[in-house]
Amino acid sequence: MSGTVLLRGTGITRRWGGLVAVDEVGIDLVQGEVHAVIGTNGAGKSTLINLLSGEIPLSAGRVELLGQDATAWSQPRRAQAGLGRSYQRNTIYPGFTVFENCRLAAQARHQKAWRWWQDAGRCADSTVAATLAMEKAGLSDLGSRAAGALSHGQKRQLEVAMCLATAPRVLLLDEPLAGMGAEETDRMLALLEALKSDHAILLVEHDMDAVFRAADRITVMVNGSVIASGAPDQVRNDPGVRAAYLGDASLETAA
Ligand SMILES: Nc1ncnc2c1ncn2[C@@H]1O[C@H](COP(=O)(O)OP(=O)(O)OP(=O)(O)O)[C@@H](O)[C@H]1O
Ligand SMILES: [Mg+2]
């Protein structure tokens, strides 16, 4: 249902030795919304995603997924419960087709990836999930194309399709627009817009124009801490955010 909090992070903290990479961050991801997390390089955005997805353990804090305390859950358990993510770097298998990549992602949800060569042809569920994911991501026509032969933008779309193949309710997307041209960006933003009614989406992105076009809510991180969070207009006019981005005209041009 639109407006439902599907993922809630409270007091999320991660220390690397003396460095506090993520410092008591609170974040709600709500169905029907794209929630952008912005911040300069090293602000802690990817670490936050890794903490929410269960890839790395929290130093402190709590993660609630669909109303359940998921703090102690492993990454596969969180994935099974409906948490999907994409990575800052490409994670596709270039020698496999688009369809096969999606099917492998679907199978990974059921932790059968290691037996894919036995099960792939027989696993009807994964085939359906892969087909549906390609359809949603606008890749149906490219199913039999080798993933390595796709354009950069199509590869990023495939990353999202692979995430969708795991049938998530929450999508954590780490810079899905990186390196994209204008047309590819438009396509990806249209995809996020189409997906948000059924999903809660966290979007980490550096392109401020895209952020202000796509986001319903924006959280700004500096040195691991949240300095502002709210509606795009509220964040744009926040003095602390303007100070943190001083000398960066992107907030002006995104107006
Ligand atoms: N495995 C690790 N060990 C030690 N320090 C780490 C590790 N991973 C990240 N860090 C540090 O944590 C901080 C946050 O890094 P993170 O990758 O989350 O930033 P980011 O906001 O995603 O940056 P970017 O925009 O460049 O992707 C950085 O100072 C980084 O050097
Ligand atoms: Mg990052």
PDB file of C-alpha atoms and ligand atoms in Angstrom:
ATOM      1  CA  MET A   1       0.000   0.000   0.000  1.00  0.00           C
ATOM      2  CA  SER A   2       1.307   3.413  -0.910  1.00  0.00           C
ATOM      3  CA  GLY A   3       2.622   5.284   2.116  1.00  0.00           C
ATOM      4  CA  THR A   4       3.583   2.155   4.074  1.00  0.00           C
ATOM      5  CA  VAL A   5       7.077   2.129   5.566  1.00  0.00           C
ATOM      6  CA  LEU A   6       8.673  -1.029   4.134  1.00  0.00           C
ATOM      7  CA  LEU A   7      12.150  -0.466   5.522  1.00  0.00           C
ATOM      8  CA  ARG A   8      13.153   1.555   8.563  1.00  0.00           C
ATOM      9  CA  GLY A   9      16.701   2.140   9.713  1.00  0.00           C
ATOM     10  CA  THR A  10      17.272   3.736  13.121  1.00  0.00           C
ATOM     11  CA  GLY A  11      20.589   4.724  14.657  1.00  0.00           C
ATOM     12  CA  ILE A  12      22.419   2.953  11.832  1.00  0.00           C
ATOM     13  CA  THR A  13      26.125   3.120  12.627  1.00  0.00           C
ATOM     14  CA  ARG A  14      29.254   1.571  11.123  1.00  0.00           C
ATOM     15  CA  ARG A  15      32.790   2.121  12.301  1.00  0.00           C
ATOM     16  CA  TRP A  16      35.921   1.146  10.418  1.00  0.00           C
ATOM     17  CA  GLY A  17      38.569   1.353  13.107  1.00  0.00           C
ATOM     18  CA  GLY A  18      38.545   4.997  14.143  1.00  0.00           C
ATOM     19  CA  LEU A  19      36.441   6.136  11.192  1.00  0.00           C
ATOM     20  CA  VAL A  20      32.684   6.402  11.650  1.00  0.00           C
ATOM     21  CA  ALA A  21      31.579   5.781   8.063  1.00  0.00           C
ATOM     22  CA  VAL A  22      27.863   5.862   8.946  1.00  0.00           C
ATOM     23  CA  ASP A  23      26.870   7.684  12.114  1.00  0.00           C
ATOM     24  CA  GLU A  24      23.449   7.117  13.693  1.00  0.00           C
ATOM     25  CA  VAL A  25      21.528   7.424  10.448  1.00  0.00           C
ATOM     26  CA  GLY A  26      17.753   7.172  10.518  1.00  0.00           C
ATOM     27  CA  ILE A  27      15.950   6.463   7.263  1.00  0.00           C
ATOM     28  CA  ASP A  28      12.461   5.380   6.209  1.00  0.00           C
ATOM     29  CA  LEU A  29      11.753   3.846   2.826  1.00  0.00           C
ATOM     30  CA  VAL A  30       8.104   4.159   1.927  1.00  0.00           C
ATOM     31  CA  GLN A  31       6.116   2.341  -0.740  1.00  0.00           C
ATOM     32  CA  GLY A  32       5.261   4.767  -3.532  1.00  0.00           C
ATOM     33  CA  GLU A  33       8.365   6.894  -3.012  1.00  0.00           C
ATOM     34  CA  VAL A  34      11.819   7.320  -4.449  1.00  0.00           C
ATOM     35  CA  HIS A  35      14.026   8.312  -1.522  1.00  0.00           C
ATOM     36  CA  ALA A  36      17.311   9.736  -2.786  1.00  0.00           C
ATOM     37  CA  VAL A  37      20.422   9.652  -0.620  1.00  0.00           C
ATOM     38  CA  ILE A  38      22.976  12.211  -1.718  1.00  0.00           C
ATOM     39  CA  GLY A  39      26.360  13.320  -0.444  1.00  0.00           C
ATOM     40  CA  THR A  40      29.890  13.865  -1.651  1.00  0.00           C
ATOM     41  CA  ASN A  41      32.369  11.007  -2.264  1.00  0.00           C
ATOM     42  CA  GLY A  42      33.031   9.042   0.897  1.00  0.00           C
ATOM     43  CA  ALA A  43      29.923  10.395   2.693  1.00  0.00           C
ATOM     44  CA  GLY A  44      28.870   6.829   3.558  1.00  0.00           C
ATOM     45  CA  LYS A  45      26.097   6.213   1.008  1.00  0.00           C
ATOM     46  CA  SER A  46      27.294   2.806  -0.242  1.00  0.00           C
ATOM     47  CA  THR A  47      28.129   1.749   3.307  1.00  0.00           C
ATOM     48  CA  LEU A  48      24.575   2.652   4.327  1.00  0.00           C
ATOM     49  CA  ILE A  49      23.202   0.447   1.536  1.00  0.00           C
ATOM     50  CA  ASN A  50      25.521  -2.386   2.599  1.00  0.00           C
ATOM     51  CA  LEU A  51      24.277  -2.067   6.172  1.00  0.00           C
ATOM     52  CA  LEU A  52      20.604  -2.013   5.190  1.00  0.00           C
ATOM     53  CA  SER A  53      21.030  -4.967   2.822  1.00  0.00           C
ATOM     54  CA  GLY A  54      22.932  -7.009   5.408  1.00  0.00           C
ATOM     55  CA  GLU A  55      26.160  -7.194   3.433  1.00  0.00           C
ATOM     56  CA  ILE A  56      28.113  -5.877   6.389  1.00  0.00           C
ATOM     57  CA  PRO A  57      27.110  -5.952  10.058  1.00  0.00           C
ATOM     58  CA  LEU A  58      26.031  -2.844  11.939  1.00  0.00           C
ATOM     59  CA  SER A  59      28.209  -1.445  14.717  1.00  0.00           C
ATOM     60  CA  ALA A  60      24.965  -0.134  16.228  1.00  0.00           C
ATOM     61  CA  GLY A  61      21.370   0.497  15.217  1.00  0.00           C
ATOM     62  CA  ARG A  62      18.326  -1.373  14.017  1.00  0.00           C
ATOM     63  CA  VAL A  63      16.913  -2.397  10.649  1.00  0.00           C
ATOM     64  CA  GLU A  64      13.200  -3.124  10.308  1.00  0.00           C
ATOM     65  CA  LEU A  65      12.017  -4.823   7.158  1.00  0.00           C
ATOM     66  CA  LEU A  66       8.272  -5.018   6.482  1.00  0.00           C
ATOM     67  CA  GLY A  67       7.627  -4.414  10.173  1.00  0.00           C
ATOM     68  CA  GLN A  68       9.995  -7.116  11.423  1.00  0.00           C
ATOM     69  CA  ASP A  69      13.278  -6.612  13.242  1.00  0.00           C
ATOM     70  CA  ALA A  70      15.815  -7.711  10.613  1.00  0.00           C
ATOM     71  CA  THR A  71      18.922  -6.367  12.352  1.00  0.00           C
ATOM     72  CA  ALA A  72      20.394  -9.808  12.984  1.00  0.00           C
ATOM     73  CA  TRP A  73      19.281 -11.286   9.654  1.00  0.00           C
ATOM     74  CA  SER A  74      21.866 -12.326   7.074  1.00  0.00           C
ATOM     75  CA  GLN A  75      21.894 -10.759   3.622  1.00  0.00           C
ATOM     76  CA  PRO A  76      20.232 -13.824   1.989  1.00  0.00           C
ATOM     77  CA  ARG A  77      17.488 -13.799   4.604  1.00  0.00           C
ATOM     78  CA  ARG A  78      16.827 -10.110   4.019  1.00  0.00           C
ATOM     79  CA  ALA A  79      16.782 -10.781   0.263  1.00  0.00           C
ATOM     80  CA  GLN A  80      14.251 -13.549   0.735  1.00  0.00           C
ATOM     81  CA  ALA A  81      12.107 -11.249   2.833  1.00  0.00           C
ATOM     82  CA  GLY A  82      11.966  -8.747  -0.048  1.00  0.00           C
ATOM     83  CA  LEU A  83      15.085  -6.605   0.010  1.00  0.00           C
ATOM     84  CA  GLY A  84      16.747  -6.139  -3.382  1.00  0.00           C
ATOM     85  CA  ARG A  85      19.851  -4.160  -4.233  1.00  0.00           C
ATOM     86  CA  SER A  86      22.055  -3.175  -7.119  1.00  0.00           C
ATOM     87  CA  TYR A  87      25.749  -2.385  -6.919  1.00  0.00           C
ATOM     88  CA  GLN A  88      27.811   0.690  -7.752  1.00  0.00           C
ATOM     89  CA  ARG A  89      29.925  -1.493 -10.060  1.00  0.00           C
ATOM     90  CA  ASN A  90      28.487  -3.823 -12.683  1.00  0.00           C
ATOM     91  CA  THR A  91      27.842  -7.325 -11.410  1.00  0.00           C
ATOM     92  CA  ILE A  92      26.462  -8.912 -14.578  1.00  0.00           C
ATOM     93  CA  TYR A  93      27.865 -12.052 -16.196  1.00  0.00           C
ATOM     94  CA  PRO A  94      28.923 -10.722 -19.626  1.00  0.00           C
ATOM     95  CA  GLY A  95      29.077 -14.153 -21.307  1.00  0.00           C
ATOM     96  CA  PHE A  96      25.506 -15.022 -20.371  1.00  0.00           C
ATOM     97  CA  THR A  97      22.417 -13.665 -22.055  1.00  0.00           C
ATOM     98  CA  VAL A  98      20.208 -10.999 -20.516  1.00  0.00           C
ATOM     99  CA  PHE A  99      17.613 -13.661 -19.743  1.00  0.00           C
ATOM    100  CA  GLU A 100      20.181 -15.982 -18.137  1.00  0.00           C
ATOM    101  CA  ASN A 101      21.491 -13.172 -15.962  1.00  0.00           C
ATOM    102  CA  CYS A 102      17.959 -12.467 -14.737  1.00  0.00           C
ATOM    103  CA  ARG A 103      17.271 -16.155 -14.156  1.00  0.00           C
ATOM    104  CA  LEU A 104      20.479 -16.564 -12.156  1.00  0.00           C
ATOM    105  CA  ALA A 105      19.459 -13.609 -10.017  1.00  0.00           C
ATOM    106  CA  ALA A 106      16.018 -15.159  -9.472  1.00  0.00           C
ATOM    107  CA  GLN A 107      17.595 -18.477  -8.499  1.00  0.00           C
ATOM    108  CA  ALA A 108      20.000 -16.805  -6.107  1.00  0.00           C
ATOM    109  CA  ARG A 109      16.993 -15.705  -4.087  1.00  0.00           C
ATOM    110  CA  HIS A 110      16.178 -19.360  -3.529  1.00  0.00           C
ATOM    111  CA  GLN A 111      19.861 -20.013  -2.793  1.00  0.00           C
ATOM    112  CA  LYS A 112      20.084 -22.456  -5.666  1.00  0.00           C
ATOM    113  CA  ALA A 113      22.623 -20.506  -7.678  1.00  0.00           C
ATOM    114  CA  TRP A 114      25.316 -23.061  -7.033  1.00  0.00           C
ATOM    115  CA  ARG A 115      23.233 -25.698  -8.790  1.00  0.00           C
ATOM    116  CA  TRP A 116      22.165 -23.519 -11.683  1.00  0.00           C
ATOM    117  CA  TRP A 117      23.600 -25.867 -14.307  1.00  0.00           C
ATOM    118  CA  GLN A 118      21.341 -28.661 -13.030  1.00  0.00           C
ATOM    119  CA  ASP A 119      18.260 -26.681 -12.170  1.00  0.00           C
ATOM    120  CA  ALA A 120      18.193 -23.861 -14.664  1.00  0.00           C
ATOM    121  CA  GLY A 121      16.123 -25.570 -17.324  1.00  0.00           C
ATOM    122  CA  ARG A 122      13.688 -26.990 -14.835  1.00  0.00           C
ATOM    123  CA  CYS A 123      13.168 -24.108 -12.494  1.00  0.00           C
ATOM    124  CA  ALA A 124       9.894 -22.730 -13.811  1.00  0.00           C
ATOM    125  CA  ASP A 125       9.566 -20.159 -11.031  1.00  0.00           C
ATOM    126  CA  SER A 126      12.886 -18.579 -11.893  1.00  0.00           C
ATOM    127  CA  THR A 127      12.020 -18.518 -15.585  1.00  0.00           C
ATOM    128  CA  VAL A 128       8.771 -16.696 -14.866  1.00  0.00           C
ATOM    129  CA  ALA A 129      10.489 -14.284 -12.472  1.00  0.00           C
ATOM    130  CA  ALA A 130      13.232 -13.571 -15.029  1.00  0.00           C
ATOM    131  CA  THR A 131      10.743 -12.971 -17.831  1.00  0.00           C
ATOM    132  CA  LEU A 132       8.672 -10.645 -15.689  1.00  0.00           C
ATOM    133  CA  ALA A 133      11.743  -8.730 -14.524  1.00  0.00           C
ATOM    134  CA  MET A 134      12.947  -8.198 -18.110  1.00  0.00           C
ATOM    135  CA  GLU A 135       9.480  -6.990 -19.057  1.00  0.00           C
ATOM    136  CA  LYS A 136       9.315  -4.508 -16.167  1.00  0.00           C
ATOM    137  CA  ALA A 137      12.809  -3.210 -16.920  1.00  0.00           C
ATOM    138  CA  GLY A 138      12.036  -2.809 -20.635  1.00  0.00           C
ATOM    139  CA  LEU A 139      14.512  -5.473 -21.735  1.00  0.00           C
ATOM    140  CA  SER A 140      12.158  -8.112 -23.174  1.00  0.00           C
ATOM    141  CA  ASP A 141      13.450  -7.618 -26.708  1.00  0.00           C
ATOM    142  CA  LEU A 142      17.040  -8.156 -25.591  1.00  0.00           C
ATOM    143  CA  GLY A 143      16.558 -11.422 -23.672  1.00  0.00           C
ATOM    144  CA  SER A 144      18.765 -13.487 -25.956  1.00  0.00           C
ATOM    145  CA  ARG A 145      21.499 -10.847 -26.293  1.00  0.00           C
ATOM    146  CA  ALA A 146      24.820 -11.504 -24.519  1.00  0.00           C
ATOM    147  CA  ALA A 147      24.920  -9.161 -21.525  1.00  0.00           C
ATOM    148  CA  GLY A 148      28.468  -8.130 -22.422  1.00  0.00           C
ATOM    149  CA  ALA A 149      27.232  -6.787 -25.768  1.00  0.00           C
ATOM    150  CA  LEU A 150      24.739  -4.347 -24.203  1.00  0.00           C
ATOM    151  CA  SER A 151      25.264  -0.585 -24.151  1.00  0.00           C
ATOM    152  CA  HIS A 152      26.293   0.951 -20.829  1.00  0.00           C
ATOM    153  CA  GLY A 153      22.748   2.152 -20.120  1.00  0.00           C
ATOM    154  CA  GLN A 154      21.261  -1.230 -20.974  1.00  0.00           C
ATOM    155  CA  LYS A 155      23.720  -2.893 -18.589  1.00  0.00           C
ATOM    156  CA  ARG A 156      22.513  -0.655 -15.782  1.00  0.00           C
ATOM    157  CA  GLN A 157      18.921  -1.509 -16.740  1.00  0.00           C
ATOM    158  CA  LEU A 158      19.891  -5.168 -16.566  1.00  0.00           C
ATOM    159  CA  GLU A 159      21.223  -4.591 -13.042  1.00  0.00           C
ATOM    160  CA  VAL A 160      17.795  -3.297 -12.058  1.00  0.00           C
ATOM    161  CA  ALA A 161      16.121  -6.209 -13.873  1.00  0.00           C
ATOM    162  CA  MET A 162      18.327  -8.654 -11.933  1.00  0.00           C
ATOM    163  CA  CYS A 163      17.287  -6.936  -8.751  1.00  0.00           C
ATOM    164  CA  LEU A 164      13.599  -7.198  -9.786  1.00  0.00           C
ATOM    165  CA  ALA A 165      14.023 -10.902 -10.596  1.00  0.00           C
ATOM    166  CA  THR A 166      14.394 -11.518  -6.862  1.00  0.00           C
ATOM    167  CA  ALA A 167      10.827 -10.159  -6.412  1.00  0.00           C
ATOM    168  CA  PRO A 168      11.788  -7.449  -3.924  1.00  0.00           C
ATOM    169  CA  ARG A 169       9.500  -4.967  -2.172  1.00  0.00           C
ATOM    170  CA  VAL A 170      12.383  -2.627  -1.394  1.00  0.00           C
ATOM    171  CA  LEU A 171      15.008  -1.602  -3.963  1.00  0.00           C
ATOM    172  CA  LEU A 172      18.363  -0.196  -2.869  1.00  0.00           C
ATOM    173  CA  LEU A 173      19.999   1.240  -5.978  1.00  0.00           C
ATOM    174  CA  ASP A 174      23.604   2.436  -5.802  1.00  0.00           C
ATOM    175  CA  GLU A 175      24.227   4.944  -8.592  1.00  0.00           C
ATOM    176  CA  PRO A 176      22.148   3.231 -11.286  1.00  0.00           C
ATOM    177  CA  LEU A 177      22.541   6.326 -13.502  1.00  0.00           C
ATOM    178  CA  ALA A 178      26.340   6.537 -13.345  1.00  0.00           C
ATOM    179  CA  GLY A 179      27.901   7.114 -16.748  1.00  0.00           C
ATOM    180  CA  MET A 180      24.573   7.334 -18.553  1.00  0.00           C
ATOM    181  CA  GLY A 181      23.686   9.677 -21.381  1.00  0.00           C
ATOM    182  CA  ALA A 182      20.577  11.879 -21.266  1.00  0.00           C
ATOM    183  CA  GLU A 183      18.355   9.411 -23.092  1.00  0.00           C
ATOM    184  CA  GLU A 184      19.453   6.474 -20.947  1.00  0.00           C
ATOM    185  CA  THR A 185      18.907   8.549 -17.814  1.00  0.00           C
ATOM    186  CA  ASP A 186      15.376   9.420 -18.972  1.00  0.00           C
ATOM    187  CA  ARG A 187      14.620   5.752 -19.532  1.00  0.00           C
ATOM    188  CA  MET A 188      15.919   4.762 -16.095  1.00  0.00           C
ATOM    189  CA  LEU A 189      14.006   7.537 -14.339  1.00  0.00           C
ATOM    190  CA  ALA A 190      10.824   6.485 -16.152  1.00  0.00           C
ATOM    191  CA  LEU A 191      11.479   2.935 -14.960  1.00  0.00           C
ATOM    192  CA  LEU A 192      11.857   4.072 -11.332  1.00  0.00           C
ATOM    193  CA  GLU A 193       8.680   6.128 -11.632  1.00  0.00           C
ATOM    194  CA  ALA A 194       6.830   3.057 -12.916  1.00  0.00           C
ATOM    195  CA  LEU A 195       8.254   0.826 -10.180  1.00  0.00           C
ATOM    196  CA  LYS A 196       7.621   3.018  -7.190  1.00  0.00           C
ATOM    197  CA  SER A 197       3.891   2.324  -6.807  1.00  0.00           C
ATOM    198  CA  ASP A 198       4.731  -1.276  -5.890  1.00  0.00           C
ATOM    199  CA  HIS A 199       8.104  -0.684  -4.244  1.00  0.00           C
ATOM    200  CA  ALA A 200       9.992   1.496  -1.830  1.00  0.00           C
ATOM    201  CA  ILE A 201      13.112   2.755  -3.612  1.00  0.00           C
ATOM    202  CA  LEU A 202      16.363   4.097  -2.194  1.00  0.00           C
ATOM    203  CA  LEU A 203      18.335   5.892  -4.895  1.00  0.00           C
ATOM    204  CA  VAL A 204      21.956   6.886  -4.353  1.00  0.00           C
ATOM    205  CA  GLU A 205      22.895   9.360  -7.048  1.00  0.00           C
ATOM    206  CA  HIS A 206      25.363  12.169  -7.783  1.00  0.00           C
ATOM    207  CA  ASP A 207      23.459  13.723 -10.700  1.00  0.00           C
ATOM    208  CA  MET A 208      21.487  16.443  -8.881  1.00  0.00           C
ATOM    209  CA  ASP A 209      19.269  17.153 -11.868  1.00  0.00           C
ATOM    210  CA  ALA A 210      18.169  13.510 -11.922  1.00  0.00           C
ATOM    211  CA  VAL A 211      17.785  13.450  -8.131  1.00  0.00           C
ATOM    212  CA  PHE A 212      15.486  16.455  -8.096  1.00  0.00           C
ATOM    213  CA  ARG A 213      13.465  15.024 -10.991  1.00  0.00           C
ATOM    214  CA  ALA A 214      13.035  11.577  -9.468  1.00  0.00           C
ATOM    215  CA  ALA A 215      12.992  11.957  -5.709  1.00  0.00           C
ATOM    216  CA  ASP A 216       9.958  12.310  -3.479  1.00  0.00           C
ATOM    217  CA  ARG A 217      12.228  12.630  -0.463  1.00  0.00           C
ATOM    218  CA  ILE A 218      15.920  13.423  -0.147  1.00  0.00           C
ATOM    219  CA  THR A 219      18.389  12.622   2.612  1.00  0.00           C
ATOM    220  CA  VAL A 220      21.731  14.411   2.596  1.00  0.00           C
ATOM    221  CA  MET A 221      24.793  12.809   4.168  1.00  0.00           C
ATOM    222  CA  VAL A 222      28.048  14.472   5.116  1.00  0.00           C
ATOM    223  CA  ASN A 223      30.869  12.492   6.744  1.00  0.00           C
ATOM    224  CA  GLY A 224      28.545   9.651   7.693  1.00  0.00           C
ATOM    225  CA  SER A 225      25.833  11.816   9.259  1.00  0.00           C
ATOM    226  CA  VAL A 226      22.485  12.986   7.949  1.00  0.00           C
ATOM    227  CA  ILE A 227      22.461  16.779   7.783  1.00  0.00           C
ATOM    228  CA  ALA A 228      19.011  17.129   6.199  1.00  0.00           C
ATOM    229  CA  SER A 229      16.096  14.977   5.137  1.00  0.00           C
ATOM    230  CA  GLY A 230      12.753  15.907   3.668  1.00  0.00           C
ATOM    231  CA  ALA A 231      10.876  16.962   0.565  1.00  0.00           C
ATOM    232  CA  PRO A 232      13.088  18.112  -2.338  1.00  0.00           C
ATOM    233  CA  ASP A 233      12.166  21.805  -1.974  1.00  0.00           C
ATOM    234  CA  GLN A 234      12.828  21.740   1.738  1.00  0.00           C
ATOM    235  CA  VAL A 235      16.247  20.137   1.209  1.00  0.00           C
ATOM    236  CA  ARG A 236      17.163  22.494  -1.631  1.00  0.00           C
ATOM    237  CA  ASN A 237      16.549  25.495   0.603  1.00  0.00           C
ATOM    238  CA  ASP A 238      18.200  24.076   3.716  1.00  0.00           C
ATOM    239  CA  PRO A 239      21.062  26.384   4.775  1.00  0.00           C
ATOM    240  CA  GLY A 240      23.180  23.463   6.026  1.00  0.00           C
ATOM    241  CA  VAL A 241      22.823  21.667   2.704  1.00  0.00           C
ATOM    242  CA  ARG A 242      23.697  24.822   0.789  1.00  0.00           C
ATOM    243  CA  ALA A 243      26.771  25.276   2.966  1.00  0.00           C
ATOM    244  CA  ALA A 244      27.853  21.665   2.446  1.00  0.00           C
ATOM    245  CA  TYR A 245      27.483  22.067  -1.304  1.00  0.00           C
ATOM    246  CA  LEU A 246      28.996  25.555  -1.403  1.00  0.00           C
ATOM    247  CA  GLY A 247      30.739  26.117  -4.699  1.00  0.00           C
ATOM    248  CA  ASP A 248      28.656  23.393  -6.268  1.00  0.00           C
ATOM    249  CA  ALA A 249      26.189  24.938  -8.678  1.00  0.00           C
ATOM    250  CA  SER A 250      24.280  21.699  -9.105  1.00  0.00           C
ATOM    251  CA  LEU A 251      21.585  22.624  -6.617  1.00  0.00           C
ATOM    252  CA  GLU A 252      20.944  25.829  -8.534  1.00  0.00           C
ATOM    253  CA  THR A 253      20.782  24.150 -11.913  1.00  0.00           C
ATOM    254  CA  ALA A 254      18.481  21.459 -10.538  1.00  0.00           C
ATOM    255  CA  ALA A 255      15.995  24.120  -9.461  1.00  0.00           C
TER     256      ALA A 255
HETATM  257  N1  LIG B   1      35.780  -1.856   3.789  1.00  0.00           N
HETATM  258  C1  LIG B   1      36.141  -0.658   4.267  1.00  0.00           C
HETATM  259  N2  LIG B   1      37.161  -0.526   5.144  1.00  0.00           N
HETATM  260  C2  LIG B   1      37.518   0.676   5.631  1.00  0.00           C
HETATM  261  N3  LIG B   1      36.931   1.838   5.289  1.00  0.00           N
HETATM  262  C3  LIG B   1      35.907   1.782   4.412  1.00  0.00           C
HETATM  263  C4  LIG B   1      35.463   0.549   3.849  1.00  0.00           C
HETATM  264  N4  LIG B   1      34.418   0.804   2.999  1.00  0.00           N
HETATM  265  C5  LIG B   1      34.247   2.130   3.040  1.00  0.00           C
HETATM  266  N5  LIG B   1      35.131   2.719   3.861  1.00  0.00           N
HETATM  267  C6  LIG B   1      35.217   4.163   4.147  1.00  0.00           C
HETATM  268  O1  LIG B   1      33.953   4.593   4.594  1.00  0.00           O
HETATM  269  C7  LIG B   1      33.664   5.902   4.098  1.00  0.00           C
HETATM  270  C8  LIG B   1      32.361   5.862   3.336  1.00  0.00           C
HETATM  271  O2  LIG B   1      32.542   5.161   2.114  1.00  0.00           O
HETATM  272  P1  LIG B   1      31.359   4.885   1.103  1.00  0.00           P
HETATM  273  O3  LIG B   1      31.898   3.995   0.041  1.00  0.00           O
HETATM  274  O4  LIG B   1      30.173   4.413   1.858  1.00  0.00           O
HETATM  275  O5  LIG B   1      31.075   6.325   0.534  1.00  0.00           O
HETATM  276  P2  LIG B   1      30.081   6.781  -0.641  1.00  0.00           P
HETATM  277  O6  LIG B   1      29.234   7.872  -0.072  1.00  0.00           O
HETATM  278  O7  LIG B   1      29.395   5.611  -1.227  1.00  0.00           O
HETATM  279  O8  LIG B   1      31.087   7.436  -1.690  1.00  0.00           O
HETATM  280  P3  LIG B   1      31.034   7.468  -3.320  1.00  0.00           P
HETATM  281  O9  LIG B   1      30.098   8.595  -3.665  1.00  0.00           O
HETATM  282  O10 LIG B   1      32.432   7.768  -3.701  1.00  0.00           O
HETATM  283  O11 LIG B   1      30.564   6.129  -3.798  1.00  0.00           O
HETATM  284  C9  LIG B   1      34.867   6.303   3.249  1.00  0.00           C
HETATM  285  O12 LIG B   1      35.710   7.096   4.044  1.00  0.00           O
HETATM  286  C10 LIG B   1      35.523   4.992   2.902  1.00  0.00           C
HETATM  287  O13 LIG B   1      36.890   5.154   2.700  1.00  0.00           O
HETATM  288 MG    MG B   2      29.365   4.757  -3.078  1.00  0.00          MG
END
